[in-house]
mmCIF file of C-alpha atoms and ligand atoms in Angstrom:
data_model
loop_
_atom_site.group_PDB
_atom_site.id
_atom_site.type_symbol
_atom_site.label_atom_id
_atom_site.label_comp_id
_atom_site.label_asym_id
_atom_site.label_seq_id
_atom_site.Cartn_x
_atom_site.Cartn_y
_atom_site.Cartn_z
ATOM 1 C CA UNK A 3 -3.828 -27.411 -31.121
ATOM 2 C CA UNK A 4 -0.838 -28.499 -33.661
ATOM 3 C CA UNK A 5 -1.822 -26.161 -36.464
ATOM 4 C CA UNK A 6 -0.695 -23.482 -33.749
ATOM 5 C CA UNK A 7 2.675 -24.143 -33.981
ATOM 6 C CA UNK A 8 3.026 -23.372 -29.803
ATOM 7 C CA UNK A 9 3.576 -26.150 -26.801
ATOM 8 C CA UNK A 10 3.522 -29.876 -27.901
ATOM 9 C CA UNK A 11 0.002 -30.315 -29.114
ATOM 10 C CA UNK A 12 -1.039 -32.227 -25.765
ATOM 11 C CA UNK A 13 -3.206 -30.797 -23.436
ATOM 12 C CA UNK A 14 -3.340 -28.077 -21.986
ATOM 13 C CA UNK A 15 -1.911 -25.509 -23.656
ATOM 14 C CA UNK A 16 -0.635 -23.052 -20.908
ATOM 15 C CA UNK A 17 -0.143 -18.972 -21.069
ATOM 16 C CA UNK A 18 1.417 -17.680 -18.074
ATOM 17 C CA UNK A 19 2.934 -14.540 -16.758
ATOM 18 C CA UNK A 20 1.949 -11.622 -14.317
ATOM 19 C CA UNK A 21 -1.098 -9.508 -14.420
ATOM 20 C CA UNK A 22 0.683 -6.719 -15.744
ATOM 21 C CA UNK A 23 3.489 -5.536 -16.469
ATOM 22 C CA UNK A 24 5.760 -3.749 -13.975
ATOM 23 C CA UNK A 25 9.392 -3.604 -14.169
ATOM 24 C CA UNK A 26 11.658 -5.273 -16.165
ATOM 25 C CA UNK A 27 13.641 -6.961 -13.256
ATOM 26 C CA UNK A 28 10.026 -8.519 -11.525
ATOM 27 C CA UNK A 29 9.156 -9.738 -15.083
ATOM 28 C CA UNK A 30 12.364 -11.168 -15.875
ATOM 29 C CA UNK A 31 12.713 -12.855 -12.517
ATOM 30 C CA UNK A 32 8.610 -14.077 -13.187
ATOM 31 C CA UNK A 33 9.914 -15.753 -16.493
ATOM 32 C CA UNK A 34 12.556 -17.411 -15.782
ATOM 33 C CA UNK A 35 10.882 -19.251 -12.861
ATOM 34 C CA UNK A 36 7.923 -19.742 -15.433
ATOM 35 C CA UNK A 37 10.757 -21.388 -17.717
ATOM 36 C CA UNK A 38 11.856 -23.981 -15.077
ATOM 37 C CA UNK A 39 7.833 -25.042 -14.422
ATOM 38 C CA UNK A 40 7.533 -25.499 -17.799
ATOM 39 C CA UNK A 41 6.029 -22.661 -19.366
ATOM 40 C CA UNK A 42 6.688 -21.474 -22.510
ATOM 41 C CA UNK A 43 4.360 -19.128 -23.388
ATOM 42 C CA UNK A 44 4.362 -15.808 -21.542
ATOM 43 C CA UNK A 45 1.234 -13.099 -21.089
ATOM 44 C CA UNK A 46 1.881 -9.636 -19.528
ATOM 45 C CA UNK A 47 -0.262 -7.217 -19.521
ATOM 46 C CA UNK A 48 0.917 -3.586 -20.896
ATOM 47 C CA UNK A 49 -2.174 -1.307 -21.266
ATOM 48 C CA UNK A 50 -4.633 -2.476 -18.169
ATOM 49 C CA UNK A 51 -8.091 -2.249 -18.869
ATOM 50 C CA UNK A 52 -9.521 -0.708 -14.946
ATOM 51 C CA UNK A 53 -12.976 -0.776 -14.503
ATOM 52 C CA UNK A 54 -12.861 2.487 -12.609
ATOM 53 C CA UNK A 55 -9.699 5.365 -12.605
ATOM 54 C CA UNK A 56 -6.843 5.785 -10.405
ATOM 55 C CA UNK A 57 -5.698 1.688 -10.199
ATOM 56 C CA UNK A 58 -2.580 1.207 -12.016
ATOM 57 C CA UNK A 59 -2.965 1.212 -15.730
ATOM 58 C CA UNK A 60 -0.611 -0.503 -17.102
ATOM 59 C CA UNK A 61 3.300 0.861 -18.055
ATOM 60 C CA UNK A 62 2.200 0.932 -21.520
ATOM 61 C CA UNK A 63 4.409 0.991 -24.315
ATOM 62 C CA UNK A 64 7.297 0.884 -22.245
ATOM 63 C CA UNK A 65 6.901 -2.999 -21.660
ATOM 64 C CA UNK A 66 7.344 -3.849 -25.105
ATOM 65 C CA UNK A 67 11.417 -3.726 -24.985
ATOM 66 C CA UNK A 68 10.549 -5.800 -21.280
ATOM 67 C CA UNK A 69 8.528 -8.519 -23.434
ATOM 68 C CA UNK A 70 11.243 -8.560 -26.064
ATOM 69 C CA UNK A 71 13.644 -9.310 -23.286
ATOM 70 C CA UNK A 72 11.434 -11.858 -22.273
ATOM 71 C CA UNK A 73 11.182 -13.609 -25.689
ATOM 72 C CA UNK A 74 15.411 -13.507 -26.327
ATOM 73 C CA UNK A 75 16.437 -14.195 -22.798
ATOM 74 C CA UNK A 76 13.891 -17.182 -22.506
ATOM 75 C CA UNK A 77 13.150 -18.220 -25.898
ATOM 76 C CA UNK A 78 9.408 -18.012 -24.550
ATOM 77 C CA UNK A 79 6.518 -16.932 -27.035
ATOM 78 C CA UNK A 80 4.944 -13.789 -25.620
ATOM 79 C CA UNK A 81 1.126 -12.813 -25.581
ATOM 80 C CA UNK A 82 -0.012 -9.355 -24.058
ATOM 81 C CA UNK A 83 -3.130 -7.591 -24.763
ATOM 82 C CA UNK A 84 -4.003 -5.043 -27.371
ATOM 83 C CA UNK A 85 -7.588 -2.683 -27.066
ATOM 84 C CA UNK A 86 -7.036 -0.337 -29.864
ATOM 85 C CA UNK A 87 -5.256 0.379 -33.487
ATOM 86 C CA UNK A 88 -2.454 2.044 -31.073
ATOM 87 C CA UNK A 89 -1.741 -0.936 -29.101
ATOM 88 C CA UNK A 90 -1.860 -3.025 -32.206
ATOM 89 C CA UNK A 91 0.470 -1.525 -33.961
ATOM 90 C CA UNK A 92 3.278 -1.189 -30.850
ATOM 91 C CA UNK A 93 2.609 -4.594 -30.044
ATOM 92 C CA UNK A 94 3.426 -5.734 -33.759
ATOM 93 C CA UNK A 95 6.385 -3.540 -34.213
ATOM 94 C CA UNK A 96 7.341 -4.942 -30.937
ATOM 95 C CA UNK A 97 7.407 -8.339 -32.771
ATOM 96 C CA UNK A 98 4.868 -9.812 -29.940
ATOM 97 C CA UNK A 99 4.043 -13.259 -31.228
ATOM 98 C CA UNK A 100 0.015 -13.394 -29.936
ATOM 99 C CA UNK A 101 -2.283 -11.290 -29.051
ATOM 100 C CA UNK A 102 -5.103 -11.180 -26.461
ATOM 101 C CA UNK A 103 -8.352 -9.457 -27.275
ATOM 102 C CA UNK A 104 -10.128 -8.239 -23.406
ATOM 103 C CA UNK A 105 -13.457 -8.707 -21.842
ATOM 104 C CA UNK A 106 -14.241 -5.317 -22.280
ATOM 105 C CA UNK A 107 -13.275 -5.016 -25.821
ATOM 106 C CA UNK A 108 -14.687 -7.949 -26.946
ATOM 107 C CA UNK A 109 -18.177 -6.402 -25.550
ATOM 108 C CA UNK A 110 -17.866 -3.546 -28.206
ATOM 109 C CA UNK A 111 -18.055 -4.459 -31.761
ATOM 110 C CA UNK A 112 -17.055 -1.088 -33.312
ATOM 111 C CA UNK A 113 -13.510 -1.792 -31.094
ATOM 112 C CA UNK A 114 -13.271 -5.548 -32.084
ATOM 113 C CA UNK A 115 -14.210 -3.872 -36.070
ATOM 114 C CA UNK A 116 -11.064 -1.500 -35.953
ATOM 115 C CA UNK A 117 -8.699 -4.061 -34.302
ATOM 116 C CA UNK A 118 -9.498 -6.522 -37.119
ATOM 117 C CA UNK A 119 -9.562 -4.216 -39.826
ATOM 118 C CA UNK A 120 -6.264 -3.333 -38.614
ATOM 119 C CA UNK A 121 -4.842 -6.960 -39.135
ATOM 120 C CA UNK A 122 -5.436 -7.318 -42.551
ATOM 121 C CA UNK A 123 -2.896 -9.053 -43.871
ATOM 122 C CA UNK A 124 -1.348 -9.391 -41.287
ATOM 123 C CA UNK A 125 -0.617 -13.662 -39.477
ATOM 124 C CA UNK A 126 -0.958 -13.897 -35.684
ATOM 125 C CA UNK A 127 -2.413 -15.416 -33.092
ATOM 126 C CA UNK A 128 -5.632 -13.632 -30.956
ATOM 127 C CA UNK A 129 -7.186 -14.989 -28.571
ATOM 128 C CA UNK A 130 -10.670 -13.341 -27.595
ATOM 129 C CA UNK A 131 -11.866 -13.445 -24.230
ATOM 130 C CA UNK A 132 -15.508 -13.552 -23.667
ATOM 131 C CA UNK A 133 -17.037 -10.506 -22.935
ATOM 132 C CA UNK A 134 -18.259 -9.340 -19.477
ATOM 133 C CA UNK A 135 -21.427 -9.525 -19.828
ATOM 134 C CA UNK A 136 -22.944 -13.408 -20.738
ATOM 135 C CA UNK A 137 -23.482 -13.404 -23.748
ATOM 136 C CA UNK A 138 -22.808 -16.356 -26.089
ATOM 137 C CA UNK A 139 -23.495 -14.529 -29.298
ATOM 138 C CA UNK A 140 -20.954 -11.073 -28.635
ATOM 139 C CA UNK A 141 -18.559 -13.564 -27.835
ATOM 140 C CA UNK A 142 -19.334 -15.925 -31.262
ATOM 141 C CA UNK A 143 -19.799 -11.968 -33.110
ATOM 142 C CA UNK A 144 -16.521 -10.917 -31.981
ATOM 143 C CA UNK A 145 -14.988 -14.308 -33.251
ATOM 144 C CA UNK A 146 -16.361 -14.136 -36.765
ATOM 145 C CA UNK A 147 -15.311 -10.418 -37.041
ATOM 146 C CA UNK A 148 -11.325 -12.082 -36.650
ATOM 147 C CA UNK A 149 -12.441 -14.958 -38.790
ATOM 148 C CA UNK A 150 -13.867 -12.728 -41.172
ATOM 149 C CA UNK A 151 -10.285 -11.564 -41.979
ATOM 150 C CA UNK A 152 -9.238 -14.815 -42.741
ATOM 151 C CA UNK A 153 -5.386 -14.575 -41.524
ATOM 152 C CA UNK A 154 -5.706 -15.036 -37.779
ATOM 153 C CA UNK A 155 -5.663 -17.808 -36.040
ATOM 154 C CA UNK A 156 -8.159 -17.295 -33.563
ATOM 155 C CA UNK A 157 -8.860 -18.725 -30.359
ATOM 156 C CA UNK A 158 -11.103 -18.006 -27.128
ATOM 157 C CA UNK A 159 -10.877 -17.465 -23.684
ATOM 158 C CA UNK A 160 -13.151 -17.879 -20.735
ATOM 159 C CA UNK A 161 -12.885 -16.044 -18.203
ATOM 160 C CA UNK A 162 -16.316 -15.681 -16.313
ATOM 161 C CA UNK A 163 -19.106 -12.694 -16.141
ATOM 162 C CA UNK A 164 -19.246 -9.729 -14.432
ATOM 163 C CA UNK A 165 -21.840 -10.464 -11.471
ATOM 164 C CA UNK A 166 -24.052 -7.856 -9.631
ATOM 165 C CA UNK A 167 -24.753 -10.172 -6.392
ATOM 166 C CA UNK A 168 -21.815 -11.461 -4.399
ATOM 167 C CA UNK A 169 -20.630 -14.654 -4.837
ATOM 168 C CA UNK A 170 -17.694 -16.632 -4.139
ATOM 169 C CA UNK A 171 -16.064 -15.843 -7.842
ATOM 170 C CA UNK A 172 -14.686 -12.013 -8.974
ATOM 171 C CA UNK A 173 -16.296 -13.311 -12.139
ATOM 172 C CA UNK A 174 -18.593 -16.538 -12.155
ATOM 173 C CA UNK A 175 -17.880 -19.017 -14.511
ATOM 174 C CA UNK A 176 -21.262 -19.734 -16.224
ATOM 175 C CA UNK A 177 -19.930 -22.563 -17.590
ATOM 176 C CA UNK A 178 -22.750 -22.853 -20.051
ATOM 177 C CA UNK A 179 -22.214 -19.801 -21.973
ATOM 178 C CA UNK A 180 -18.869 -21.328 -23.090
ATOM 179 C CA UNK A 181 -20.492 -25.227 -23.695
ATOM 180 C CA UNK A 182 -22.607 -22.770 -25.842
ATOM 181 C CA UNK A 183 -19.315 -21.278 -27.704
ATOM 182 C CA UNK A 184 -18.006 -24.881 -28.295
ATOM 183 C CA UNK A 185 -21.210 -26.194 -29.428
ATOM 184 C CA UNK A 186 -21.100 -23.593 -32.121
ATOM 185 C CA UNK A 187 -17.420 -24.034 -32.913
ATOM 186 C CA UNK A 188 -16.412 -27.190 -32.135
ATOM 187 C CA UNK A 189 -12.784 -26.773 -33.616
ATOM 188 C CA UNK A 190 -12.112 -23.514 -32.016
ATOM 189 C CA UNK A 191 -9.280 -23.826 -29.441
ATOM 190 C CA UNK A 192 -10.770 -22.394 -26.314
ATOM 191 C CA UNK A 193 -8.546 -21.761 -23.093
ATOM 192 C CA UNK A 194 -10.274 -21.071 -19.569
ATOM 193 C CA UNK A 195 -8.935 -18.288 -17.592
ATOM 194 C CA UNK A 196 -9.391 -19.357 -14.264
ATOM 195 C CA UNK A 197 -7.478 -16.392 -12.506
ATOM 196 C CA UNK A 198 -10.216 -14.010 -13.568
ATOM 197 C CA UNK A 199 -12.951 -16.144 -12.597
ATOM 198 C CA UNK A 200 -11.416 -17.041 -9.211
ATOM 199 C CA UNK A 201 -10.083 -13.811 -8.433
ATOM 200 C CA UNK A 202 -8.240 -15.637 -5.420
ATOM 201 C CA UNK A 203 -5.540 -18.033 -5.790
ATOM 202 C CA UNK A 204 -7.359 -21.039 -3.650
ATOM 203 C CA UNK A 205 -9.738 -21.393 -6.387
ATOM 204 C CA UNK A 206 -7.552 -21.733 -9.536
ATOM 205 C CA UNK A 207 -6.916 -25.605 -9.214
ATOM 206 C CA UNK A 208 -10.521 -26.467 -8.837
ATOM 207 C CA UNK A 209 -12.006 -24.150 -11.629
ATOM 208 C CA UNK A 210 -9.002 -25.211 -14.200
ATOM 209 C CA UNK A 211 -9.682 -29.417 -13.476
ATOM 210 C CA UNK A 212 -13.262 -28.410 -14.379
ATOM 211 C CA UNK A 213 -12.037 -26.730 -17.626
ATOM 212 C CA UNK A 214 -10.067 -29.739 -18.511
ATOM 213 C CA UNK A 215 -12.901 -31.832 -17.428
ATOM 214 C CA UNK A 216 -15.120 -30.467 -20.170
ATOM 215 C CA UNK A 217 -12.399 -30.453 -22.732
ATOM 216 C CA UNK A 218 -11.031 -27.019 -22.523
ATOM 217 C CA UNK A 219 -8.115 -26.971 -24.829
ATOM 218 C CA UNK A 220 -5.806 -24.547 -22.670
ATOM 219 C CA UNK A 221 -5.127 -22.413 -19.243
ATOM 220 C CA UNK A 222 -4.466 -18.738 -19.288
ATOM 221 C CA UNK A 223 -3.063 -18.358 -15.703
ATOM 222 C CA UNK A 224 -1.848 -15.370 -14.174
ATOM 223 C CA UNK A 225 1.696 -15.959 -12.067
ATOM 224 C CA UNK A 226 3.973 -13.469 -10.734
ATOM 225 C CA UNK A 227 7.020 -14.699 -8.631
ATOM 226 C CA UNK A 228 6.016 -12.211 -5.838
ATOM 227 C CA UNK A 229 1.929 -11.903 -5.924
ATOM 228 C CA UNK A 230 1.846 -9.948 -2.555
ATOM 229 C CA UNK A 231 3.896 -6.925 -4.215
ATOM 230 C CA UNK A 232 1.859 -7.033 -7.900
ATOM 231 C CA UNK A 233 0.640 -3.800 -8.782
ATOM 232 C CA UNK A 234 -2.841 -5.643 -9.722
ATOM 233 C CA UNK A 235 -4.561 -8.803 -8.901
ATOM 234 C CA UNK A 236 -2.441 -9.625 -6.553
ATOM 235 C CA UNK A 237 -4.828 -11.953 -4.862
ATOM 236 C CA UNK A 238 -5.938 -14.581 -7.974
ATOM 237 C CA UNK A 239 -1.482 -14.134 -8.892
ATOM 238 C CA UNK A 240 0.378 -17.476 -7.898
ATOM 239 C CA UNK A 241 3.972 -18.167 -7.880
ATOM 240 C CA UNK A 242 5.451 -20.486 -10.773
ATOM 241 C CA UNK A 243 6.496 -23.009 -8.403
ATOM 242 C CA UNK A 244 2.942 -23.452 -7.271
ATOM 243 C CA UNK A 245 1.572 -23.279 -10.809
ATOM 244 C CA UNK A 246 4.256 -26.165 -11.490
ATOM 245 C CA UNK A 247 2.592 -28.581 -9.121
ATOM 246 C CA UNK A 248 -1.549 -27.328 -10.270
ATOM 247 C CA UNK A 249 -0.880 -28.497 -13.713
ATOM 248 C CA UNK A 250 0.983 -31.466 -12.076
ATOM 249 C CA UNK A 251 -2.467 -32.314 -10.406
ATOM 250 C CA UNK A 252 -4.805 -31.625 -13.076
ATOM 251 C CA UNK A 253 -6.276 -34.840 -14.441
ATOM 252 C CA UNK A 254 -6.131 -34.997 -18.039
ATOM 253 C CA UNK A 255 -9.056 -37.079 -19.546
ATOM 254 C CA UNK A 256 -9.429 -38.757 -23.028
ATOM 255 C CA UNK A 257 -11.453 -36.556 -24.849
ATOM 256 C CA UNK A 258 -13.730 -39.529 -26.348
ATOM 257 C CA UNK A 259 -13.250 -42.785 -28.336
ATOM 258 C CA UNK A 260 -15.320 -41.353 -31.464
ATOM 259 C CA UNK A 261 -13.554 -38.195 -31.821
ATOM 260 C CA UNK A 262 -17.419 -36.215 -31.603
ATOM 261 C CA UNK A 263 -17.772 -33.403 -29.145
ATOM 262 C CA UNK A 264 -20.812 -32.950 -27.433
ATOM 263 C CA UNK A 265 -22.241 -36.457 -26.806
ATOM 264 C CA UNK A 266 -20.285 -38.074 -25.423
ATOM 265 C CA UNK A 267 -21.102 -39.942 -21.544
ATOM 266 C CA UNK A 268 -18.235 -38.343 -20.778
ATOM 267 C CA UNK A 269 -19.202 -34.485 -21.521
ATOM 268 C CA UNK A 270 -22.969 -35.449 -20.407
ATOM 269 C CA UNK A 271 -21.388 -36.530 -16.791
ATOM 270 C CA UNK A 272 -19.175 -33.397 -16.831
ATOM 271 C CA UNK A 273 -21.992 -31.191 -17.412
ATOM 272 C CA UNK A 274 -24.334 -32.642 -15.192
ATOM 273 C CA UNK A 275 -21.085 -31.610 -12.653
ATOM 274 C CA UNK A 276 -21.328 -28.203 -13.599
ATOM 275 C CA UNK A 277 -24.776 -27.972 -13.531
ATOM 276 C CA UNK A 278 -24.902 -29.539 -10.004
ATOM 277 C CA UNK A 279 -21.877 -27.182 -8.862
ATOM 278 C CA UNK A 280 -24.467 -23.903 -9.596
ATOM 279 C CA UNK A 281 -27.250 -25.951 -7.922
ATOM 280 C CA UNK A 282 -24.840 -25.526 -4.960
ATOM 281 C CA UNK A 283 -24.028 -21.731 -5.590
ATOM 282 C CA UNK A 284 -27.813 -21.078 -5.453
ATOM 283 C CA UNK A 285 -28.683 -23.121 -2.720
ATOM 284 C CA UNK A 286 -25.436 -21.248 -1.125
ATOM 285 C CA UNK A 287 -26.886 -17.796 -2.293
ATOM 286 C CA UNK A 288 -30.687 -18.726 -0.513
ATOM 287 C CA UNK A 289 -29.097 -19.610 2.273
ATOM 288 C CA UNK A 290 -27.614 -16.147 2.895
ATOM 289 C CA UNK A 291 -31.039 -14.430 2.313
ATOM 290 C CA UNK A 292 -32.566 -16.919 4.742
ATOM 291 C CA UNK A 293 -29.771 -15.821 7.115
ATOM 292 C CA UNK A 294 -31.169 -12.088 6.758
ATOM 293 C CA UNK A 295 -34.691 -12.996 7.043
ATOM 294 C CA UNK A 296 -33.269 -14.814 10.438
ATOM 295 C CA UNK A 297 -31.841 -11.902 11.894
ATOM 296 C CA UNK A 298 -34.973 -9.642 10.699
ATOM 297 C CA UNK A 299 -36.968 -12.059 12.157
ATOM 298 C CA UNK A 300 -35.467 -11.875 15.920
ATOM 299 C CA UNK A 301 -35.443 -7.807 15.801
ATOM 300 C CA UNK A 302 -39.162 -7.965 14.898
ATOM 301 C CA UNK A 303 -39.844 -11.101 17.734
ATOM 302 C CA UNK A 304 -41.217 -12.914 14.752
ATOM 303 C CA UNK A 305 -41.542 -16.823 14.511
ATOM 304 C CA UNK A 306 -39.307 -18.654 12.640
ATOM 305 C CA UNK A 307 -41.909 -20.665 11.388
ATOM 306 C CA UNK A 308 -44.767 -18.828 9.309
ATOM 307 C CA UNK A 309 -46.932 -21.728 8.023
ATOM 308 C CA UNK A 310 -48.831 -19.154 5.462
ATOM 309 C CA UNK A 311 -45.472 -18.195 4.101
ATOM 310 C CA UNK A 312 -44.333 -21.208 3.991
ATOM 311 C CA UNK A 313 -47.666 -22.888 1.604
ATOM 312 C CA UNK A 314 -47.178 -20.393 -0.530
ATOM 313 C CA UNK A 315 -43.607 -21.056 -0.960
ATOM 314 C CA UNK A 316 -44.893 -24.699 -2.066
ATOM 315 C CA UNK A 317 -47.636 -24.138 -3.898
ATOM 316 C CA UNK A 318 -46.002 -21.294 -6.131
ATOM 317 C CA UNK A 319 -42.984 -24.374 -6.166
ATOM 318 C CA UNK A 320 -45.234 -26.989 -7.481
ATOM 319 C CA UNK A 321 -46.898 -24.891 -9.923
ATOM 320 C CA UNK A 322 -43.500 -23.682 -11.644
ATOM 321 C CA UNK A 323 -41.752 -27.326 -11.501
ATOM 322 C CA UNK A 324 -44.946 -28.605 -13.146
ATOM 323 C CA UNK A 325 -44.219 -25.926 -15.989
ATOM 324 C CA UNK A 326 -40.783 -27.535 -15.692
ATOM 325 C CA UNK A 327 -42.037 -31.284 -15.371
ATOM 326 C CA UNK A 328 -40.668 -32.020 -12.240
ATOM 327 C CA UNK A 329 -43.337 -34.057 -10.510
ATOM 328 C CA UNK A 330 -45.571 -32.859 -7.322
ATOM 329 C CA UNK A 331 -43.683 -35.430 -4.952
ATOM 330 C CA UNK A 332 -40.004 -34.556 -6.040
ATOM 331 C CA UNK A 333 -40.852 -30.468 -5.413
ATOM 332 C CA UNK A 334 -42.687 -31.638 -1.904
ATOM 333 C CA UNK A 335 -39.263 -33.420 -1.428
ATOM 334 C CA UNK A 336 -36.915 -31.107 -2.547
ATOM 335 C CA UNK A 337 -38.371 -28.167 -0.779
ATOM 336 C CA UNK A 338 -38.813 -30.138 2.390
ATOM 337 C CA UNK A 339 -35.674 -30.627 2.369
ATOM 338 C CA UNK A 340 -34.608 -26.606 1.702
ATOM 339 C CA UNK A 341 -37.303 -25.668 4.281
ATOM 340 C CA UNK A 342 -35.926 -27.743 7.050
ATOM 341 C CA UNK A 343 -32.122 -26.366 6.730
ATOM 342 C CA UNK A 344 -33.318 -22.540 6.615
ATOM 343 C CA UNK A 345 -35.295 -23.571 9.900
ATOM 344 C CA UNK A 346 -31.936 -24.730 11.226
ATOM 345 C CA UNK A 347 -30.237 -21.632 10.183
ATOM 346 C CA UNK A 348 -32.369 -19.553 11.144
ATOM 347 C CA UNK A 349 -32.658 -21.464 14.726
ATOM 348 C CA UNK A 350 -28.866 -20.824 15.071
ATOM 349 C CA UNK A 351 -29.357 -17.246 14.431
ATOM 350 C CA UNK A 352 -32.234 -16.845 17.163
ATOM 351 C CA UNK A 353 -29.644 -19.212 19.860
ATOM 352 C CA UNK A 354 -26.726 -17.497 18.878
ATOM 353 C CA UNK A 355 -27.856 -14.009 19.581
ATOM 354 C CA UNK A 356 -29.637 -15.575 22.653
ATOM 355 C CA UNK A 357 -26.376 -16.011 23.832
ATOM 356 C CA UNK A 358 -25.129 -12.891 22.982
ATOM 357 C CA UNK A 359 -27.527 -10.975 25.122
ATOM 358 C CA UNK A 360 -26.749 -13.328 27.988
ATOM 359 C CA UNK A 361 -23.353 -12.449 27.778
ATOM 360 C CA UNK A 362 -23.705 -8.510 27.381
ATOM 361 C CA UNK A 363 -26.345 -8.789 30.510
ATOM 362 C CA UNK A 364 -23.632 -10.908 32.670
HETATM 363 C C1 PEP B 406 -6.102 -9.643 -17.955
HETATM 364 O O1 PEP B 406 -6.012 -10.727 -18.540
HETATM 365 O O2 PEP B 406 -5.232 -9.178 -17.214
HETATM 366 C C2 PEP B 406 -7.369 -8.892 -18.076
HETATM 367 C C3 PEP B 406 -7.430 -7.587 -17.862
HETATM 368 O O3 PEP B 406 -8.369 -9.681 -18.361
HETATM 369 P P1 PEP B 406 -9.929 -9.453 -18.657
HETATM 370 O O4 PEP B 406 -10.023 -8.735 -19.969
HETATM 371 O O5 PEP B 406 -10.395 -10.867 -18.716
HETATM 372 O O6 PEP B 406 -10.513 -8.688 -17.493
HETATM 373 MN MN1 MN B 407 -5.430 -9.430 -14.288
#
């Protein structure tokens, strides 16, 4: 990260400030509590990107004399986010020292195209989130298009996929689609933005220790002095103070003793992590179906066990781990083992609205 010229080349590399934008005082008061926990680069964002009408937009334009307030008063470097030539140009005028590219413009080439054809020439920093949907090669296109130009220096952002199922992330992390990105470009500085992916403020400390944990250069972390009056994401915002002590705890390992990315025990252990992590998210996900087929089940005075059901269950499971080599006895095992806590589930389901109708009889 020295080539960047921003923080002290040690890991991470931290951008902080509010979700948006909203009044000069709030982002004033926001920065200079980001100042005393260290911070010294500061993101706001001006023109919001809302998935659907009517939220807040953003104050646009206005901001810029807010972030040049920022940058005097602080001596902070500030980052917002630009989606069009319009933004661009403000933001430059402006004299904002980086630039954010968003998930939903990176997703559209012809946007990304204009945005970079507007640089030419021109020597500043973009970052380029990943785009909402997972896709490792719109997120690699829309980083050549900025490397293309030649001027930039570029970096990338993670900040999870939009998801059609619930799940306990606003955006899950899919943590393989950027071990994808930094296979392909090993050198490219690559920030997670764990307040995005959370989209609640409990989960930021776990998701960024797994960023650092696979060698994520930087944090892009949204903090806002006062979360519960933001005007947007007020639920993933966290005060300075609090981001102080979560880069406090985050454990900062050696990257490797040869210098090589990718091979190391190291990354292998850290992705076998991750990989067990989603085991977990699935396992978490079957078990709420199971919980449905539970409650299904008692309406329609149905057994819990249904022995047909359930040897289909293993023989279509042996025949797809074979495809997979996984060996007869470790499926038997492993679905055993998944079999026997949906029974339990399910069991509490049947007891527990046992006792309800007790209760609603008495
Ligand atoms: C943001 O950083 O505030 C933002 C809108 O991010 P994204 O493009 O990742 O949704
Ligand atoms: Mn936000």
């Amino acid at each position: 990260m020295h080539e960047w010229g921003l923080g002290n080349g040690k890991r991470p590399l931290v951008i902080a400030g509010p979700c948006s934008a909203e009044t000069s005082t709030r982002m004033m008061t926001t920065a200079n509590e980001l100042v005393s926990a260290g911070i010294s680069i500061f993101r706001a964002g001006l023109w919001k990107p809302r998935t659907r009408p009517g939220l807040f937009e953003g104050v646009g334009s206005k901001g810029l004399k807010w972030m040049q307030k920022v940058k005097s008063e602080t001596g902070m470097k500030v980052c917002t986010e630009v989606a069009n030539i319009k933004h661009l140009e403000a933001a430059l005028d402006a004299g904002i020292d980086i630039l954010w590219i968003g998930a939903r413009t990176t997703a559209n080439p012809f946007a990304v195209q204009e945005i970079v054809d507007a640089l030419k020439g021109v020597d500043i920093p973009v970052f380029i989130k990943n785009p909402i949907n997972p896709d490792a090669d719109l997120w690699t296109g829309a980083i050549e298009r900025f490397q293309g130009n030649g001027m930039c220096k570029i970096g990338a952002v993670h900040r999870g996929f939009s998801a059609y199922e619930n799940s306990m992330y606003r955006n899950p992390p899919m943590w393989q689609v950027p071990i994808e990105l930094k296979r392909r470009m090993p050198e490219l500085p690559l920030l997670c933005d764990p307040s995005h992916i959370a989209g609640n403020r409990e989960l930021l400390s776990g998701i960024s220790q797994k960023a650092m944990d696979l060698n994520f250069d930087g944090l892009m972390i949204e903090s806002h002095h006062n979360p519960d009056e933001a005007w947007s994401d007020k639920q993933q915002q966290i005060v300075p103070v609090d981001l102080y002590y979560l880069l406090q705890n985050l454990v900062i390992r050696q990257v490797n003793l040869a210098g090589d990315h990718g091979n190391t025990l190291e990354e292998l252990r850290s992705e076998i992590s991750f990989l067990d992590d989603e085991l977990l998210d699935i396992l978490q996900k079957r078990m709420e179906v199971v919980k449905s087929i539970g409650h299904f089940k008692k309406q329609n005075n149905m057994t819990i066990l249904q022995p047909k059901r359930w040897e289909e269950v293993i023989d279509t499971g042996v025949k797809n781990g074979e495809d997979r080599e996984l060996s007869h006895r470790f499926i038997n095992n492993l679905f055993k083992a998944i079999h026997d806590e949906s029974i339990s589930k399910q069991t509490n389901i049947m007891n527990a609205e046992e006792q309800d109708n007790k209760l609603n009889m008495e």
